[in-house]
PDB file of C-alpha atoms in Angstrom:
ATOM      1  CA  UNK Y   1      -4.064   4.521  23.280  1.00 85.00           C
ATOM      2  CA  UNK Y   2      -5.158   5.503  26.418  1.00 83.00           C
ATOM      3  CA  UNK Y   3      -4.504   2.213  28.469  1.00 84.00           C
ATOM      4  CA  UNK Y   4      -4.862   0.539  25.162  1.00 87.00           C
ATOM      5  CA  UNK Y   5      -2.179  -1.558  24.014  1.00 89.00           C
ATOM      6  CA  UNK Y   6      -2.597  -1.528  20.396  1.00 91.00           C
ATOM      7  CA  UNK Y   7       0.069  -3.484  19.270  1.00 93.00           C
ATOM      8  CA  UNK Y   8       2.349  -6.082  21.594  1.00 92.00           C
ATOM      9  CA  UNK Y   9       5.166  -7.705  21.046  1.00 90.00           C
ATOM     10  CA  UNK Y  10       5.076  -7.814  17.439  1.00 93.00           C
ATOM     11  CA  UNK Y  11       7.915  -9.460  15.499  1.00 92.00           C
ATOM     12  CA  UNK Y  12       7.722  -9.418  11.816  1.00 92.00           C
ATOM     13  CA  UNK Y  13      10.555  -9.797   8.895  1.00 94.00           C
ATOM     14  CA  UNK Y  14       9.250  -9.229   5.906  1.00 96.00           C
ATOM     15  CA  UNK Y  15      11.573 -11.325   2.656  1.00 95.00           C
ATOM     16  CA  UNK Y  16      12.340  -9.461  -0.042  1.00 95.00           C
ATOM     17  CA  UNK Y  17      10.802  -9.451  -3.327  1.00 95.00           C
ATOM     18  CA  UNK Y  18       7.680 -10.985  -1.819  1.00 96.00           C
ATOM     19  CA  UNK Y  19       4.038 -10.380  -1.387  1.00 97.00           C
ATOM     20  CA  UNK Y  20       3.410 -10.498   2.516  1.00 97.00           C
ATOM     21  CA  UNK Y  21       0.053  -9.932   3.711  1.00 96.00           C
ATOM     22  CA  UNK Y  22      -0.887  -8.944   7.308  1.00 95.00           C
ATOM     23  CA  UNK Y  23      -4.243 -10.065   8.167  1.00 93.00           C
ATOM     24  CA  UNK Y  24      -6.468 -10.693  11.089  1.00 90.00           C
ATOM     25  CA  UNK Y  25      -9.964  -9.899  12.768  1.00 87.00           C
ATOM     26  CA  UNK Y  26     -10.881  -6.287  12.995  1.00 85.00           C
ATOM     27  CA  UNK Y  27      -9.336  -4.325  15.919  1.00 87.00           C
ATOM     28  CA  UNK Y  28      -6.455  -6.686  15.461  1.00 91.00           C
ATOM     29  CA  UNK Y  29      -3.540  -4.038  15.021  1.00 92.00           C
ATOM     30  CA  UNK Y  30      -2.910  -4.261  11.568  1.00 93.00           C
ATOM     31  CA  UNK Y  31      -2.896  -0.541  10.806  1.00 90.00           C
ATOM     32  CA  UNK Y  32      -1.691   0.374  13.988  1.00 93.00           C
ATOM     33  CA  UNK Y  33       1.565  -2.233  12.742  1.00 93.00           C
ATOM     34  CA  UNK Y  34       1.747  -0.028   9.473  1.00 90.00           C
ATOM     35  CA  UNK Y  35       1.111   3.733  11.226  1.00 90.00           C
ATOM     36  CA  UNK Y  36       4.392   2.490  13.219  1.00 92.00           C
ATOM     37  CA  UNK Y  37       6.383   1.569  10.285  1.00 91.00           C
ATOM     38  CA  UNK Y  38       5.703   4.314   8.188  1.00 88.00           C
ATOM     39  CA  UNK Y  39       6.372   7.125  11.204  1.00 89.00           C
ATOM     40  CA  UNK Y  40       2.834   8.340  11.399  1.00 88.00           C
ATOM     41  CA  UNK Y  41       3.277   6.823  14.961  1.00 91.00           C
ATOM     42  CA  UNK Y  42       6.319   6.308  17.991  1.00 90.00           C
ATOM     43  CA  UNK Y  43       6.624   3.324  18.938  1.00 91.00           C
ATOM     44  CA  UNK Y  44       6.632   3.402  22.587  1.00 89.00           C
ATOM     45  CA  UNK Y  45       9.743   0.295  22.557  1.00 90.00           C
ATOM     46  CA  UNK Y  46      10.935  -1.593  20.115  1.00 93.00           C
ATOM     47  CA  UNK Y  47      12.705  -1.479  16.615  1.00 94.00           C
ATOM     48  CA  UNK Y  48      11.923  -0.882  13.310  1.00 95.00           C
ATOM     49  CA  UNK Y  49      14.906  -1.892  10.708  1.00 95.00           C
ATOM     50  CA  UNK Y  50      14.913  -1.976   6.860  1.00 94.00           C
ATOM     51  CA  UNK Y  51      17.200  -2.857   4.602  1.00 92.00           C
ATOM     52  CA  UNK Y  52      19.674  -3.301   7.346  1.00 91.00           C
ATOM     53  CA  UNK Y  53      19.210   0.510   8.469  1.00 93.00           C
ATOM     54  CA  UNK Y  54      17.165   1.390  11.784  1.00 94.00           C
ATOM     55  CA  UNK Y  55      14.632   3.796  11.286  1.00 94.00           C
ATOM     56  CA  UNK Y  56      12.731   3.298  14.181  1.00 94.00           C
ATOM     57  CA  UNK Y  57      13.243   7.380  15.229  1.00 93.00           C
ATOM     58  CA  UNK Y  58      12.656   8.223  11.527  1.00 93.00           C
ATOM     59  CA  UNK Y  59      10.522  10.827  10.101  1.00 92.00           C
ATOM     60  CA  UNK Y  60       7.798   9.924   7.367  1.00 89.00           C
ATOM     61  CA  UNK Y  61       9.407  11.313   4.574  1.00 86.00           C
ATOM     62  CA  UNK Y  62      12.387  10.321   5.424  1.00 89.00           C
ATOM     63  CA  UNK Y  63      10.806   6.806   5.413  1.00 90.00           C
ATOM     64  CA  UNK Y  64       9.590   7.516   2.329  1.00 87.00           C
ATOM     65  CA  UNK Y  65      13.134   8.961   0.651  1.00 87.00           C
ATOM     66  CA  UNK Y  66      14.366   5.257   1.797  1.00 90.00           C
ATOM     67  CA  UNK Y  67      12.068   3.621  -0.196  1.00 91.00           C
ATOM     68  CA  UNK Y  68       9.595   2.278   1.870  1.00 92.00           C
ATOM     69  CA  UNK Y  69       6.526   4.017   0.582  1.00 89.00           C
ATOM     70  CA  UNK Y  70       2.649   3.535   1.519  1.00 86.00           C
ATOM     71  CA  UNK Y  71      -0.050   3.486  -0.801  1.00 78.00           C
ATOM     72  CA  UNK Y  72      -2.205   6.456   1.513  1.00 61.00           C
ATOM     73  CA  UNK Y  73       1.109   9.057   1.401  1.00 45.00           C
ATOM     74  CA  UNK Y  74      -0.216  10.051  -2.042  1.00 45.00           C
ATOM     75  CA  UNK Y  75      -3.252   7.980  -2.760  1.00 49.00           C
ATOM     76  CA  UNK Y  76      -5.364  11.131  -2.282  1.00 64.00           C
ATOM     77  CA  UNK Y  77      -5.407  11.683  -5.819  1.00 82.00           C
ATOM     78  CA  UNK Y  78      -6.605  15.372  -7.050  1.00 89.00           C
ATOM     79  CA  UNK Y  79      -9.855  15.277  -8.302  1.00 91.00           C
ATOM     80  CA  UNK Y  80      -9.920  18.113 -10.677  1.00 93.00           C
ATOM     81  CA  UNK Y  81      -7.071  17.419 -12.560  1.00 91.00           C
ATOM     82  CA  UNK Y  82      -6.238  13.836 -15.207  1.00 94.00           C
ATOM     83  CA  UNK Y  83      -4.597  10.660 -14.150  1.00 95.00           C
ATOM     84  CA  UNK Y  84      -2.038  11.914 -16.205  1.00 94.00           C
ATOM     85  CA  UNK Y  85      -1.313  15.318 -14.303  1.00 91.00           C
ATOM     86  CA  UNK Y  86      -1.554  13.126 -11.244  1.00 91.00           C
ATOM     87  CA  UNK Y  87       1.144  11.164 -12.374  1.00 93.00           C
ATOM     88  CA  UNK Y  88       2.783  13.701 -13.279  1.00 90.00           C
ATOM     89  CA  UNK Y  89       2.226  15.616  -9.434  1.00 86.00           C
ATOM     90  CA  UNK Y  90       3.587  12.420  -8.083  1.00 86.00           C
ATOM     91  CA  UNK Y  91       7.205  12.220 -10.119  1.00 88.00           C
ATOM     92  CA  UNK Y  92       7.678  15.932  -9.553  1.00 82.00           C
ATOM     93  CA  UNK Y  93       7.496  15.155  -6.021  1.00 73.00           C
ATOM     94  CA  UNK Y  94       9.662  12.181  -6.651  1.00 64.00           C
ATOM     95  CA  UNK Y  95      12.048  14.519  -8.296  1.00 66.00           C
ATOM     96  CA  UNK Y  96      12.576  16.784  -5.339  1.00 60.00           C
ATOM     97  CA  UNK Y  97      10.408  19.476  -6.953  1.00 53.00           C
ATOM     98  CA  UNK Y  98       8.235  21.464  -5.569  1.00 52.00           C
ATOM     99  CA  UNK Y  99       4.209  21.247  -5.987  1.00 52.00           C
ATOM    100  CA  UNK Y 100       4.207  24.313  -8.822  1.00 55.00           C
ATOM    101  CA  UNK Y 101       0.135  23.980  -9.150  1.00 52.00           C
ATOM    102  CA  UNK Y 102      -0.044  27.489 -10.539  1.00 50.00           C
ATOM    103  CA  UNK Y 103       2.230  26.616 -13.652  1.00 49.00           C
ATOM    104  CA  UNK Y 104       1.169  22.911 -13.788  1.00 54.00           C
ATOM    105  CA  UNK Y 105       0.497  22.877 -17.575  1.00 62.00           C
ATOM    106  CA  UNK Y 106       4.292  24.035 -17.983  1.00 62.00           C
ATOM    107  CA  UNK Y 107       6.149  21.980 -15.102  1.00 63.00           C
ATOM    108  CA  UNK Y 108       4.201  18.628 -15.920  1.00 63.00           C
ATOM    109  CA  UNK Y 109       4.718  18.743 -19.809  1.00 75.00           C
ATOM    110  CA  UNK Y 110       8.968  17.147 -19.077  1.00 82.00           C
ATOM    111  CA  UNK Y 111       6.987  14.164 -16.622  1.00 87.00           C
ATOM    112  CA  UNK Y 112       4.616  12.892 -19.316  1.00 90.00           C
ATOM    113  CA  UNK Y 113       6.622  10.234 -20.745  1.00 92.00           C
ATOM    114  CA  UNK Y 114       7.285   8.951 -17.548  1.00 93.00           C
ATOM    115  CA  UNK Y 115       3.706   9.354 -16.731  1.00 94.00           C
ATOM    116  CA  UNK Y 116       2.133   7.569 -19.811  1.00 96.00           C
ATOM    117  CA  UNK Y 117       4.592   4.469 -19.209  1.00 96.00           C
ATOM    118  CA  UNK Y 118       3.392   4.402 -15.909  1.00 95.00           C
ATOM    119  CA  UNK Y 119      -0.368   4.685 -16.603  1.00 96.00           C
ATOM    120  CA  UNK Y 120       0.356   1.714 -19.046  1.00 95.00           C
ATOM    121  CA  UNK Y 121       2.257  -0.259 -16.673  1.00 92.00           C
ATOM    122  CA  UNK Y 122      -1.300  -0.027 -14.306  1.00 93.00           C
ATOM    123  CA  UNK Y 123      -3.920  -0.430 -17.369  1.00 93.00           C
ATOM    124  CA  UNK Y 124      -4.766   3.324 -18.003  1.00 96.00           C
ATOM    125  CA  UNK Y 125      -3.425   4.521 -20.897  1.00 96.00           C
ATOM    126  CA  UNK Y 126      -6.894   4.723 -22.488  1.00 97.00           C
ATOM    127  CA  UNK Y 127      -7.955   7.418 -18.913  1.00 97.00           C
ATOM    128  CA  UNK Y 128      -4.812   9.330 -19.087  1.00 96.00           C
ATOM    129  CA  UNK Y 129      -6.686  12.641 -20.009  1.00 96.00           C
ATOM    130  CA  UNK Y 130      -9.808  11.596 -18.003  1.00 97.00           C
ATOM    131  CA  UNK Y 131     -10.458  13.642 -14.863  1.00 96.00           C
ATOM    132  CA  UNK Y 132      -9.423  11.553 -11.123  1.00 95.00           C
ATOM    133  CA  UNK Y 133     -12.845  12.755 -10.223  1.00 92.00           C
ATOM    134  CA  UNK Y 134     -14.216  11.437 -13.004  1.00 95.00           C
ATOM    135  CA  UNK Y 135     -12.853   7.693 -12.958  1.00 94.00           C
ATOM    136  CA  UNK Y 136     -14.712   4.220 -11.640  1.00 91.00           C
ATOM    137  CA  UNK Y 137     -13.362   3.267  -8.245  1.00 88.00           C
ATOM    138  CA  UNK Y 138     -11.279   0.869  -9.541  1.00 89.00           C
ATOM    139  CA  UNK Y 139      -9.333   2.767 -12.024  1.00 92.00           C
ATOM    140  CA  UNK Y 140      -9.153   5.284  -9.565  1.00 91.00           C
ATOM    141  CA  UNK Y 141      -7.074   2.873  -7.050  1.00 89.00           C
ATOM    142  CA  UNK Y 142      -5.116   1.785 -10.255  1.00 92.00           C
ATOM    143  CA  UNK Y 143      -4.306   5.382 -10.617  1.00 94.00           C
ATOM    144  CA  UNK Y 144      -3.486   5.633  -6.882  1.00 91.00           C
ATOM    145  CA  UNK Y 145      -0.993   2.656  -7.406  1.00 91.00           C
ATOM    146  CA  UNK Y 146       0.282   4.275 -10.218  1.00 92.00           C
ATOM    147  CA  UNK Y 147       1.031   7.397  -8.511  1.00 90.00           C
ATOM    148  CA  UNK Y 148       2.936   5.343  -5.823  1.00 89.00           C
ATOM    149  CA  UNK Y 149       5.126   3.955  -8.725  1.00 91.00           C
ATOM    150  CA  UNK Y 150       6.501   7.544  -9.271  1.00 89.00           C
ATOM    151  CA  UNK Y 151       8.006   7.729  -6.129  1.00 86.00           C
ATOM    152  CA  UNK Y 152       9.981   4.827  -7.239  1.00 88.00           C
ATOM    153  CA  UNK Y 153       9.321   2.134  -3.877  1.00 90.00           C
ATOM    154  CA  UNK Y 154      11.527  -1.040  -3.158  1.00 93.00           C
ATOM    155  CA  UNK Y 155       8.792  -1.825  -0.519  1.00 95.00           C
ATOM    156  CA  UNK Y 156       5.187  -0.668  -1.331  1.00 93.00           C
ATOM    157  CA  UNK Y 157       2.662  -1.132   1.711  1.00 93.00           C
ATOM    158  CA  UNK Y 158      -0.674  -1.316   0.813  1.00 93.00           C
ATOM    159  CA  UNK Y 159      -3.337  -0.542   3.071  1.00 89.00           C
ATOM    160  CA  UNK Y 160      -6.437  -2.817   2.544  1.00 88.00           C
ATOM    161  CA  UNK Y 161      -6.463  -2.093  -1.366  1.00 88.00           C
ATOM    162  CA  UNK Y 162      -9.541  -3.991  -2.602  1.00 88.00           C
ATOM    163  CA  UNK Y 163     -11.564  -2.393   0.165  1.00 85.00           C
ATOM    164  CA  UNK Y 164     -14.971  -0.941  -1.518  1.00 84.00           C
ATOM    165  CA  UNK Y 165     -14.514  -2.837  -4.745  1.00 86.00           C
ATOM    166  CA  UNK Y 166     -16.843  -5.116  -6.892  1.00 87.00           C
ATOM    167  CA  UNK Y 167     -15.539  -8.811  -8.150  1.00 88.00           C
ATOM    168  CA  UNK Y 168     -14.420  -7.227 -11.610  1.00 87.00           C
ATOM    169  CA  UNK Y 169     -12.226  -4.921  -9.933  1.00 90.00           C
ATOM    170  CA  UNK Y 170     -10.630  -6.999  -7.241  1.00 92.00           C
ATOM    171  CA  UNK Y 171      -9.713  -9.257  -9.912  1.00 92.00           C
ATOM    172  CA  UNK Y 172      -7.847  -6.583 -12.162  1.00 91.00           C
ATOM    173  CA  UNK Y 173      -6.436  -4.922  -9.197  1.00 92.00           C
ATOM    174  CA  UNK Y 174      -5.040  -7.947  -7.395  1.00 94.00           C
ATOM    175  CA  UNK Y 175      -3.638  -9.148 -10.864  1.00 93.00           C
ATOM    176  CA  UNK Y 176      -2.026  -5.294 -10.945  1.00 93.00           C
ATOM    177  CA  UNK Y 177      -0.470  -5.795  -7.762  1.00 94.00           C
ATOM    178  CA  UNK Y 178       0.980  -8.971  -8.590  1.00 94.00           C
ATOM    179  CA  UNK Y 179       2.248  -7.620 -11.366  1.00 92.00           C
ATOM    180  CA  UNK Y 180       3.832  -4.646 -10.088  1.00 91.00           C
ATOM    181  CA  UNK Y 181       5.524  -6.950  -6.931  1.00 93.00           C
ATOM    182  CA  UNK Y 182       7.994  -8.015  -9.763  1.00 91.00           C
ATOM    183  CA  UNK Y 183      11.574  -6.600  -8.345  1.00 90.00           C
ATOM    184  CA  UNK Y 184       9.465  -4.684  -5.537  1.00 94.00           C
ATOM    185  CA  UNK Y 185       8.693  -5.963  -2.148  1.00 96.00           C
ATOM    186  CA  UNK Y 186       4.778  -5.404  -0.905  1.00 96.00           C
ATOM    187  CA  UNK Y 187       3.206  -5.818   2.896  1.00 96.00           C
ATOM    188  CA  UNK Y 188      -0.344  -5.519   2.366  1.00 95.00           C
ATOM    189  CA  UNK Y 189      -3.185  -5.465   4.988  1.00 93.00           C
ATOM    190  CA  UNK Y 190      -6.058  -7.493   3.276  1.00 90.00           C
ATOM    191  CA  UNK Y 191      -9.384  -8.817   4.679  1.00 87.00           C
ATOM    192  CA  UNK Y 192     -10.235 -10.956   1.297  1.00 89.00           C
ATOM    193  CA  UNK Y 193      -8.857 -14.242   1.619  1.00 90.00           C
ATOM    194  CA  UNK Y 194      -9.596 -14.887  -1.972  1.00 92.00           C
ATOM    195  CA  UNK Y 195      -7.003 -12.485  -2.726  1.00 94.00           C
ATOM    196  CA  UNK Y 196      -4.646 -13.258   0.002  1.00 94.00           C
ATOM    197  CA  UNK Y 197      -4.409 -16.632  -0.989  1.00 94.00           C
ATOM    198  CA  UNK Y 198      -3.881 -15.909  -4.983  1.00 95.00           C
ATOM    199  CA  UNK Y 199      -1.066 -13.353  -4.865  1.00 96.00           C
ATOM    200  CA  UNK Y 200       0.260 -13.470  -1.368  1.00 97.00           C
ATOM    201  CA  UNK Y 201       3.907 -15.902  -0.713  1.00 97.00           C
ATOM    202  CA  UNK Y 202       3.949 -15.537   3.122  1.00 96.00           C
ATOM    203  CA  UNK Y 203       0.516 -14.366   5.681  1.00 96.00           C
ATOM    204  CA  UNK Y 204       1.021 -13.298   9.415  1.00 96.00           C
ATOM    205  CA  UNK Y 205      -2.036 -13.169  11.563  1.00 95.00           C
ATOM    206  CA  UNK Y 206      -2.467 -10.552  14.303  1.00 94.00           C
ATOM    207  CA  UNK Y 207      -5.063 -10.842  17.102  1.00 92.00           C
ATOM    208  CA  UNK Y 208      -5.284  -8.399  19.437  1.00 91.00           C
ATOM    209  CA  UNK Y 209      -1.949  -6.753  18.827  1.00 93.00           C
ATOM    210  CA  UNK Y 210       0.048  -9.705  18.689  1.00 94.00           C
ATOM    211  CA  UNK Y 211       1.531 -12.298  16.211  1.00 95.00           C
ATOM    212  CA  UNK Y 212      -1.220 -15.755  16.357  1.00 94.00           C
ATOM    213  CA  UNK Y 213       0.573 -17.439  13.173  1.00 95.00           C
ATOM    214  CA  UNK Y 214       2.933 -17.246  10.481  1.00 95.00           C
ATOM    215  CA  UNK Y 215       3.301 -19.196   7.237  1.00 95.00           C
ATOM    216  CA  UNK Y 216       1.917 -19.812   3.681  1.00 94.00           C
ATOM    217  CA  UNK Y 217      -1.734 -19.599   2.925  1.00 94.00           C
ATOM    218  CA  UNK Y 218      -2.296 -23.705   3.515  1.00 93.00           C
ATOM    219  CA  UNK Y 219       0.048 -23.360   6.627  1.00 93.00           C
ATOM    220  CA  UNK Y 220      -2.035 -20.347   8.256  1.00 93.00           C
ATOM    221  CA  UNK Y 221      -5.248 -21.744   7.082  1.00 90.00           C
ATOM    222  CA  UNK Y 222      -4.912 -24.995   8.771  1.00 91.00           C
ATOM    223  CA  UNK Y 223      -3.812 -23.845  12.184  1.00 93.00           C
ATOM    224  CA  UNK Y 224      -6.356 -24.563  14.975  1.00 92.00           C
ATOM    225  CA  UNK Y 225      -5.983 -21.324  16.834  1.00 91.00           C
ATOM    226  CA  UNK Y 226      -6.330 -19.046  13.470  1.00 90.00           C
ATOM    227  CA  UNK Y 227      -8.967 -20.762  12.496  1.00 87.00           C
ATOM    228  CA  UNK Y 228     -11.062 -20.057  16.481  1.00 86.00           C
ATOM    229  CA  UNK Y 229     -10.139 -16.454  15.998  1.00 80.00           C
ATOM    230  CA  UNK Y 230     -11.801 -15.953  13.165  1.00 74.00           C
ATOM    231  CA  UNK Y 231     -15.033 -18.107  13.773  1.00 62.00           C
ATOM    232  CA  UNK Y 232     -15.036 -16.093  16.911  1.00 60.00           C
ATOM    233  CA  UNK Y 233     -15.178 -13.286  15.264  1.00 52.00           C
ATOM    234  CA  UNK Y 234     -18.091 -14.445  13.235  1.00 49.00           C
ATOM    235  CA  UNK Y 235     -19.692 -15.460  16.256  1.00 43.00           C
ATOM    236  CA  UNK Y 236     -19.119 -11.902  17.673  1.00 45.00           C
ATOM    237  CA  UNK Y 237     -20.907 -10.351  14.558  1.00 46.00           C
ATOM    238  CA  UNK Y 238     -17.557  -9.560  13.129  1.00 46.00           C
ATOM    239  CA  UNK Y 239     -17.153  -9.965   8.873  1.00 46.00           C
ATOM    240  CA  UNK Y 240     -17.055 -13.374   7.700  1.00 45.00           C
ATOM    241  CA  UNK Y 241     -13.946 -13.003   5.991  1.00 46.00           C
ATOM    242  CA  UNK Y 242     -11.917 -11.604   8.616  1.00 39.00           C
TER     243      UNK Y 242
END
């Protein structure tokens, strides 16, 4: 970014079936790691495989059609209409359809099985006629989680998903999350280490665009030079928790 290498020399494989978090200082590339492997940006070398398929030259929704799917694509839930409609929005899109907003109430009635299992599968059943606009932050990530279900991911990526939330909520959302991981494979970007360490089976560390550590929570946790980058951070008036 104008002189700016983001993101250098960056080698990550990410297991299957596993909870793998990405975490690190801020300005430490994390986003800029899942912008590239989601196609909202070129990598300028390098090479992006998954599932044994290159998709480096991909489009987004092509990405997305693969399976790899991230929680922002279709987070922005609508407002004026119920979790249930959203849900709804979502598998029609899933479905190939097209977004027929002008005959919702007709085109959304065949999704709301689908819709209801899936608002039950995140804790909602009891908000599925409440307006999005309408719903606590925290049900309204659930909801956004929810949506990203109907799209049907193998690999969910998960952009910082307790960000703005209260203790109550991180707790039922990172409990949704690990819940959800079951058959699924999740990358999440995550500054609460309370959470990382719960739910998470592998951590790699980025500091200033490039790979400091990789292991388990006690492995990364322990390491000398992770450990400096984050009191340096501190020191530099960055957050506390990293």
């Amino acid at each position: 970014f104008a002189g700016f290498t983001a993101v250098s020399d960056v080698s990550l494989r990410v297991r299957r079936h596993t909870i793998h978090a990405l975490i690190g200082p801020n300005g430490a590339g994390k986003t800029t790691c899942f912008n590239l492997l989601t196609k909202f940006l070129e990598p300028t070398r390098g090479a992006i495989r998954y599932e044994g398929r290159e998709i480096t030259r991909s489009k987004p929704a092509d990405v997305a059609r693969l399976g790899l799917v991230r929680s922002f694509q279709i987070s922005a839930v609508f407002p004026q209409f119920t979790a249930l409609e959203n849900v709804g929005i979502a598998l029609q899109r899933a479905r190939g359809d097209s977004f027929d907003f002008w005959r919702s109430d007709r085109t959304l009635r065949q999704y709301d099985s689908r819709a209801r299992a899936l608002l039950e599968e995140v804790g909602l059943t009891e908000w599925a006629e409440t307006r999005a606009g309408e719903m606590p932050y925290g049900r309204k990530r659930a909801l956004e989680i929810a949506a990203t279900l109907a799209l049907e991911p193998q690999m969910m990526l998960l952009d910082e998903p307790m960000a703005g939330m209260g203790h109550e909520d991180i707790d039922r959302i990172a409990e949704l999350i690990k819940r959800v991981a079951q058959g699924r494979t999740v990358l999440m970007v995550e500054h609460n280490l309370n959470v990382v360490a719960r739910i998470c089976d592998r951590l790699t560390v980025l500091t200033r665009g490039k790979v400091l550590a990789e292991g388990d929570y006690a492995e990364v946790s322990a390491n000398p030079a992770v450990q400096e980058a984050y009191l340096g951070a501190q020191a530099a008036g960055g957050p506390a928790h990293g």
